[in-house]
Coordinates of C-alpha atoms in Angstrom, one line a residue:
X1 CA 0.0 0.0 0.0
X2 CA 1.6 3.3 -1.1
X3 CA -1.3 5.7 -0.4
X4 CA -2.2 6.3 3.2
X5 CA -5.4 8.3 3.9
X6 CA -6.7 9.4 7.3
X7 CA -10.3 10.5 7.3
X8 CA -13.0 10.5 9.9
X9 CA -16.8 9.9 9.6
X10 CA -19.2 12.6 10.2
X11 CA -20.1 13.3 13.8
X12 CA -22.8 11.0 15.1
X13 CA -24.8 11.3 18.3
X14 CA -23.4 9.2 21.2
X15 CA -20.1 8.4 19.4
X16 CA -16.9 10.2 20.5
X17 CA -14.2 10.0 17.9
X18 CA -10.8 11.4 18.7
X19 CA -9.5 13.2 15.6
X20 CA -5.7 12.9 15.9
X21 CA -2.8 12.4 13.6
X22 CA -0.6 10.9 16.2
X23 CA -1.8 7.2 16.2
X24 CA -1.2 7.0 12.4
X25 CA 2.3 8.5 12.7
X26 CA 3.2 6.1 15.6
X27 CA 2.0 3.1 13.6
X28 CA 4.1 4.1 10.6
X29 CA 7.1 4.7 12.7
X30 CA 6.8 1.7 15.0
X31 CA 6.4 -0.7 12.1
X32 CA 9.0 1.1 10.0
X33 CA 6.6 1.1 7.1
X34 CA 8.7 2.5 4.2
X35 CA 6.3 1.7 1.3
X36 CA 4.2 4.8 1.7
X37 CA 4.4 7.4 -1.1
X38 CA 1.3 9.5 -0.4
X39 CA 0.1 10.7 3.0
X40 CA -3.4 12.3 3.0
X41 CA -5.3 13.7 6.1
X42 CA -8.7 15.3 6.0
X43 CA -10.5 17.7 8.4
X44 CA -8.1 17.8 11.3
X45 CA -7.1 20.3 13.9
X46 CA -3.7 18.9 14.8
X47 CA -1.8 20.0 17.9
X48 CA 1.7 21.4 17.6
X49 CA 3.1 18.1 18.9
X50 CA 1.3 16.2 16.1
X51 CA 2.8 18.5 13.5
X52 CA 6.2 18.1 15.1
X53 CA 5.9 14.3 14.9
X54 CA 4.8 14.6 11.2
X55 CA 7.8 16.8 10.4
X56 CA 10.2 14.4 12.1
X57 CA 8.7 11.6 10.0
X58 CA 9.2 13.5 6.8
X59 CA 12.6 14.8 7.4
X60 CA 15.5 12.7 6.2
X61 CA 17.4 12.9 9.5
X62 CA 16.7 9.7 11.4
X63 CA 18.0 6.2 10.9
X64 CA 15.0 5.2 8.9
X65 CA 13.9 7.3 6.0
X66 CA 10.2 7.4 5.0
X67 CA 10.2 8.3 1.3
X68 CA 6.8 10.0 1.0
X69 CA 6.4 11.9 -2.3
X70 CA 3.1 13.6 -1.7
X71 CA 1.5 15.2 1.4
X72 CA -2.1 16.4 1.5
X73 CA -3.6 18.2 4.5
X74 CA -7.1 19.1 3.3
X75 CA -9.3 21.3 5.4
X76 CA -6.9 21.2 8.4
X77 CA -6.6 24.0 10.9
X78 CA -2.9 24.9 11.2
X79 CA -1.5 27.7 13.3
X80 CA 1.4 29.9 12.3
X81 CA 4.0 27.8 14.2
X82 CA 2.8 24.6 12.5
X83 CA 3.0 26.2 9.0
X84 CA 6.5 27.4 9.6
X85 CA 7.6 24.1 11.0
X86 CA 6.0 22.2 8.1
X87 CA 7.8 24.5 5.6
X88 CA 11.2 23.7 7.1
X89 CA 10.4 20.0 7.1
X90 CA 9.3 19.9 3.5
X91 CA 12.7 21.4 2.5
X92 CA 14.4 18.4 4.2
X93 CA 12.1 15.7 3.0
X94 CA 11.6 13.7 -0.2
X95 CA 8.3 15.4 -1.0
X96 CA 7.7 16.5 -4.6
X97 CA 4.0 17.6 -4.1
X98 CA 2.4 19.6 -1.3
X99 CA -1.3 20.2 -1.1
X100 CA -2.9 22.4 1.6
X101 CA -6.3 22.9 0.0
X102 CA -9.2 24.3 2.1
X103 CA -6.7 25.1 4.9
X104 CA -6.8 28.8 5.9
X105 CA -3.2 29.5 5.3
X106 CA -3.5 33.3 4.6
X107 CA -0.7 35.7 3.9
X108 CA 1.3 34.9 7.0
X109 CA 1.2 31.2 6.2
X110 CA 2.5 31.8 2.7
X111 CA 5.3 33.9 4.1
X112 CA 6.3 31.1 6.5
X113 CA 6.1 28.5 3.7
X114 CA 8.4 30.7 1.7
X115 CA 11.0 30.7 4.4
X116 CA 11.0 26.9 4.3
X117 CA 10.8 26.3 0.6
X118 CA 13.4 29.0 -0.4
X119 CA 16.1 27.4 -2.4
X120 CA 14.3 24.1 -2.4
X121 CA 14.7 22.1 -5.7
X122 CA 12.5 19.1 -5.3
X123 CA 9.0 20.3 -4.5
X124 CA 7.5 20.6 -8.0
X125 CA 3.8 20.9 -7.2
X126 CA 2.1 23.3 -4.7
X127 CA -1.6 23.5 -4.2
X128 CA -3.1 26.3 -2.1
X129 CA -6.7 26.3 -3.3
X130 CA -9.4 28.0 -1.1
X131 CA -6.7 29.0 1.5
X132 CA -7.9 32.6 2.2
X133 CA -5.2 34.3 0.1
X134 CA -5.8 38.0 -0.6
X135 CA -4.3 40.5 -3.1
X136 CA -1.2 41.0 -1.0
X137 CA -0.4 37.3 -1.4
X138 CA 0.4 37.8 -5.1
X139 CA 3.9 39.2 -4.4
X140 CA 4.5 36.4 -1.8
X141 CA 3.6 33.7 -4.3
X142 CA 5.8 35.4 -6.9
X143 CA 8.7 35.3 -4.5
X144 CA 8.0 31.7 -3.6
X145 CA 8.0 30.7 -7.3
X146 CA 11.2 32.6 -8.0
X147 CA 13.1 31.0 -5.1
X148 CA 12.0 27.4 -5.5
X149 CA 11.5 24.7 -8.1
X150 CA 7.7 24.7 -8.1
X151 CA 6.4 24.1 -11.6
X152 CA 2.7 23.5 -11.0
X153 CA 0.9 26.1 -8.9
X154 CA -2.8 25.8 -8.0
X155 CA -4.4 28.7 -6.2
X156 CA -8.0 28.3 -7.2
X157 CA -10.8 29.8 -5.0
X158 CA -8.8 32.6 -3.4
X159 CA -9.2 36.4 -3.6
X160 CA -6.0 37.4 -5.4
X161 CA -8.0 39.8 -7.6
X162 CA -6.4 41.6 -10.5
X163 CA -3.6 43.2 -8.5
X164 CA -2.4 40.0 -6.8
X165 CA -2.6 37.9 -10.0
X166 CA -0.7 40.5 -11.9
X167 CA 2.1 40.5 -9.3
X168 CA 2.4 36.8 -9.8
X169 CA 2.3 36.8 -13.6
X170 CA 4.7 39.8 -13.8
X171 CA 7.6 37.7 -12.4
X172 CA 7.0 34.9 -14.9
X173 CA 6.8 37.4 -17.8
X174 CA 10.0 39.2 -16.8
X175 CA 11.9 35.9 -16.6
X176 CA 10.7 34.8 -20.1
X177 CA 11.7 38.2 -21.5
X178 CA 15.2 37.8 -20.1
X179 CA 15.5 34.3 -21.5
X180 CA 14.3 35.6 -25.0
X181 CA 16.9 38.3 -24.9
X182 CA 19.7 36.0 -23.9
X183 CA 19.1 33.5 -26.8
X184 CA 21.7 34.0 -29.5
X185 CA 20.5 34.7 -33.0
X186 CA 21.2 31.8 -35.4
X187 CA 21.5 33.9 -38.5
X188 CA 25.1 34.6 -39.6
X189 CA 24.3 38.3 -40.4
X190 CA 23.7 39.0 -36.7
X191 CA 26.9 37.3 -35.5
X192 CA 30.2 38.9 -34.5
X193 CA 33.5 38.1 -36.1
X194 CA 34.4 35.6 -33.3
X195 CA 31.1 33.9 -33.6
X196 CA 31.5 33.5 -37.4
X197 CA 35.0 31.9 -36.9
X198 CA 33.5 29.6 -34.3
X199 CA 30.7 28.6 -36.6
X200 CA 33.1 27.8 -39.4
X201 CA 35.2 25.7 -37.0
X202 CA 32.1 23.8 -35.9
X203 CA 31.1 23.1 -39.5
X204 CA 34.6 21.6 -40.1
X205 CA 34.4 19.6 -36.9
X206 CA 31.0 18.2 -37.8
X207 CA 32.2 17.2 -41.3
X208 CA 35.2 15.4 -39.8
X209 CA 33.0 13.7 -37.1
X210 CA 30.6 12.5 -39.7
X211 CA 33.4 10.8 -41.7
X212 CA 34.7 9.1 -38.6
X213 CA 31.3 8.1 -37.5
X214 CA 30.5 6.3 -40.7
X215 CA 33.4 3.9 -40.0
X216 CA 32.3 2.9 -36.5
X217 CA 28.6 3.3 -36.9
X218 CA 27.9 -0.4 -37.4
X219 CA 30.0 -1.4 -34.4
X220 CA 28.4 1.2 -32.2
X221 CA 24.8 0.1 -33.1
X222 CA 25.6 -3.4 -32.0
X223 CA 27.0 -2.3 -28.7
X224 CA 24.0 -0.1 -28.0
X225 CA 21.7 -3.1 -28.5
X226 CA 23.6 -5.0 -25.8
X227 CA 24.2 -2.2 -23.3
X228 CA 21.3 0.2 -22.4
X229 CA 22.6 3.5 -21.3
X230 CA 21.2 5.0 -18.1
X231 CA 20.0 8.5 -18.3
X232 CA 21.3 10.8 -15.5
X233 CA 18.4 12.7 -13.9
X234 CA 19.3 16.4 -13.4
X235 CA 17.8 18.2 -10.5
X236 CA 15.0 20.7 -11.3
X237 CA 16.2 24.3 -11.8
X238 CA 15.2 27.0 -9.3
X239 CA 13.6 29.9 -11.1
X240 CA 10.3 31.8 -11.9
X241 CA 8.8 29.6 -14.6
X242 CA 5.7 27.4 -14.4
X243 CA 4.2 24.6 -16.4
X244 CA 0.8 24.7 -14.9
X245 CA -0.9 27.8 -13.5
X246 CA -4.4 27.6 -12.1
X247 CA -6.1 30.9 -11.1
X248 CA -9.8 29.9 -11.2
X249 CA -12.3 31.8 -9.1
X250 CA -10.0 34.6 -7.8
X251 CA -12.2 37.6 -8.3
X252 CA -10.3 38.7 -11.4
X253 CA -13.1 40.6 -13.0
X254 CA -14.3 44.0 -14.3
X255 CA -16.7 44.7 -11.5
X256 CA -16.3 47.9 -9.5
X257 CA -14.6 51.2 -10.1
X258 CA -11.2 50.9 -11.8
X259 CA -11.4 47.1 -12.1
X260 CA -11.8 47.1 -15.9
X261 CA -8.4 48.8 -16.3
X262 CA -6.8 46.4 -13.9
X263 CA -8.4 43.4 -15.6
X264 CA -7.1 44.6 -18.9
X265 CA -3.6 45.0 -17.4
X266 CA -3.7 41.5 -16.1
X267 CA -4.9 40.2 -19.5
X268 CA -2.0 41.9 -21.3
X269 CA 0.5 40.3 -18.9
X270 CA -1.0 36.9 -19.2
X271 CA -1.0 37.2 -23.0
X272 CA 2.8 38.0 -22.9
X273 CA 3.3 34.8 -20.9
X274 CA 1.3 32.8 -23.4
X275 CA 3.4 34.2 -26.3
X276 CA 6.8 33.8 -24.7
X277 CA 6.7 30.8 -22.4
X278 CA 7.8 27.5 -23.9
X279 CA 7.2 25.8 -20.6
X280 CA 3.6 26.7 -19.9
X281 CA 1.2 23.9 -20.7
X282 CA -1.9 24.6 -18.6
X283 CA -3.7 27.9 -17.7
X284 CA -7.0 28.0 -15.8
X285 CA -8.7 31.3 -15.7
X286 CA -12.3 30.0 -15.3
X287 CA -14.8 31.7 -13.0
X288 CA -13.2 35.1 -13.6
X289 CA -15.1 37.7 -15.6
X290 CA -12.2 39.3 -17.6
X291 CA -14.5 40.8 -20.2
X292 CA -14.7 40.7 -24.0
X293 CA -11.7 42.9 -24.7
X294 CA -9.4 40.7 -22.6
X295 CA -10.9 37.6 -24.3
X296 CA -9.9 39.0 -27.7
X297 CA -6.4 39.6 -26.4
X298 CA -6.2 36.0 -25.2
X299 CA -7.4 34.7 -28.6
X300 CA -4.7 36.7 -30.4
X301 CA -2.0 35.4 -28.0
X302 CA -3.1 31.8 -28.6
X303 CA -3.1 32.3 -32.4
X304 CA 0.4 33.8 -32.3
X305 CA 1.5 30.9 -30.1
X306 CA 0.3 28.4 -32.7
X307 CA 1.9 30.3 -35.6
X308 CA 5.2 30.1 -33.7
X309 CA 4.8 26.3 -33.7
X310 CA 4.9 26.3 -29.9
X311 CA 3.1 23.7 -27.7
X312 CA -0.7 24.0 -27.9
X313 CA -1.8 25.4 -24.6
X314 CA -4.5 23.8 -22.4
X315 CA -6.7 26.7 -21.3
X316 CA -10.0 27.2 -19.5
X317 CA -11.7 30.6 -19.4
X318 CA -15.1 31.9 -18.3
X319 CA -18.0 31.8 -20.7
X320 CA -18.9 35.4 -19.8
X321 CA -17.6 36.8 -23.1
X322 CA -18.6 36.9 -26.7
X323 CA -19.7 33.5 -28.0
X324 CA -17.6 33.8 -31.1
X325 CA -14.5 34.7 -29.0
X326 CA -15.1 31.9 -26.6
X327 CA -15.5 29.3 -29.4
X328 CA -12.3 30.6 -31.1
X329 CA -10.3 30.3 -27.9
X330 CA -11.4 26.7 -27.5
X331 CA -10.5 26.1 -31.2
X332 CA -7.0 27.4 -30.7
X333 CA -6.3 25.5 -27.4
X334 CA -6.6 22.0 -25.9
X335 CA -9.3 20.8 -23.6
X336 CA -8.4 20.8 -19.9
X337 CA -9.7 17.9 -17.8
X338 CA -11.0 18.4 -14.3
X339 CA -8.5 16.8 -11.9
X340 CA -9.3 18.4 -8.5
X341 CA -12.6 17.8 -6.8
X342 CA -14.3 20.9 -5.5
X343 CA -15.4 21.0 -1.9
X344 CA -16.8 23.6 0.4
X345 CA -14.6 26.5 1.4
X346 CA -12.9 26.3 4.7
X347 CA -14.6 28.2 7.5
X348 CA -12.7 31.2 8.7

């Protein structure tokens, strides 16, 4: 069994159920159960001692390592100390995915997680859906993405609004613009003298290599059939680029004074990300009323992306726009399947 789930039945009259994480942790530790890869807990209010025991189990410090890859704490009430301790433990663990959906993390919780995940290069997926994140959390999320290896970010059901979402996307766009400027031009007319000399040398080297390769090609193919080379896995790079960005239901809309301009500014930035990013594969903007003009900008960005022969983007947007624009967006993108199940928002 690789997936361990801790859930409790609904409260029933006359039945007293102690909701605690400690018995499960003790069972895993006492039996030295090292086959678990996913640890999931629902609807808990863990004490600080329980959180400390969980962190000690995750950290690779003891004699026995428990190689959990995914941790989900859904609808759990964690205080500031617990979030900070969890962030430090995640950085010392084998986790590649952390999910805190429906847990009221808030801005302070994101700040504490940032302290733990800063410089971390193994957590690739972070989910903070319905975690009471406000507009000021946008800059914190941007810093978190910039200083970690997170590639999939899920922040559905929060209140980032246009300002917070723009803060997050700006960091991604600036990184992609820097990458585009650093890429050398392949055309000889744009090369310096040293670059042309190097190019000529490379052509000569390639020609010589091809002649030598034709002699030993048959022998090499036979050896490759016998010996299978092992690919060396390189650690993920730390930097502000994402493969999946889910911003559904974040009050990114045109309602209220000045919101239309802010929504348009957000749309312009997200369109730049669509045009420039070769890493982005999924973008969820559903349940956000961005307006017809922003929808047209998204359509133009998707069309330019296809003309540039980039990977077709999986995108989801709100239907609250022109029918023709919405249909054209779907035509120029791939369908995104629902992976996460929606539950009730956590009580504040």
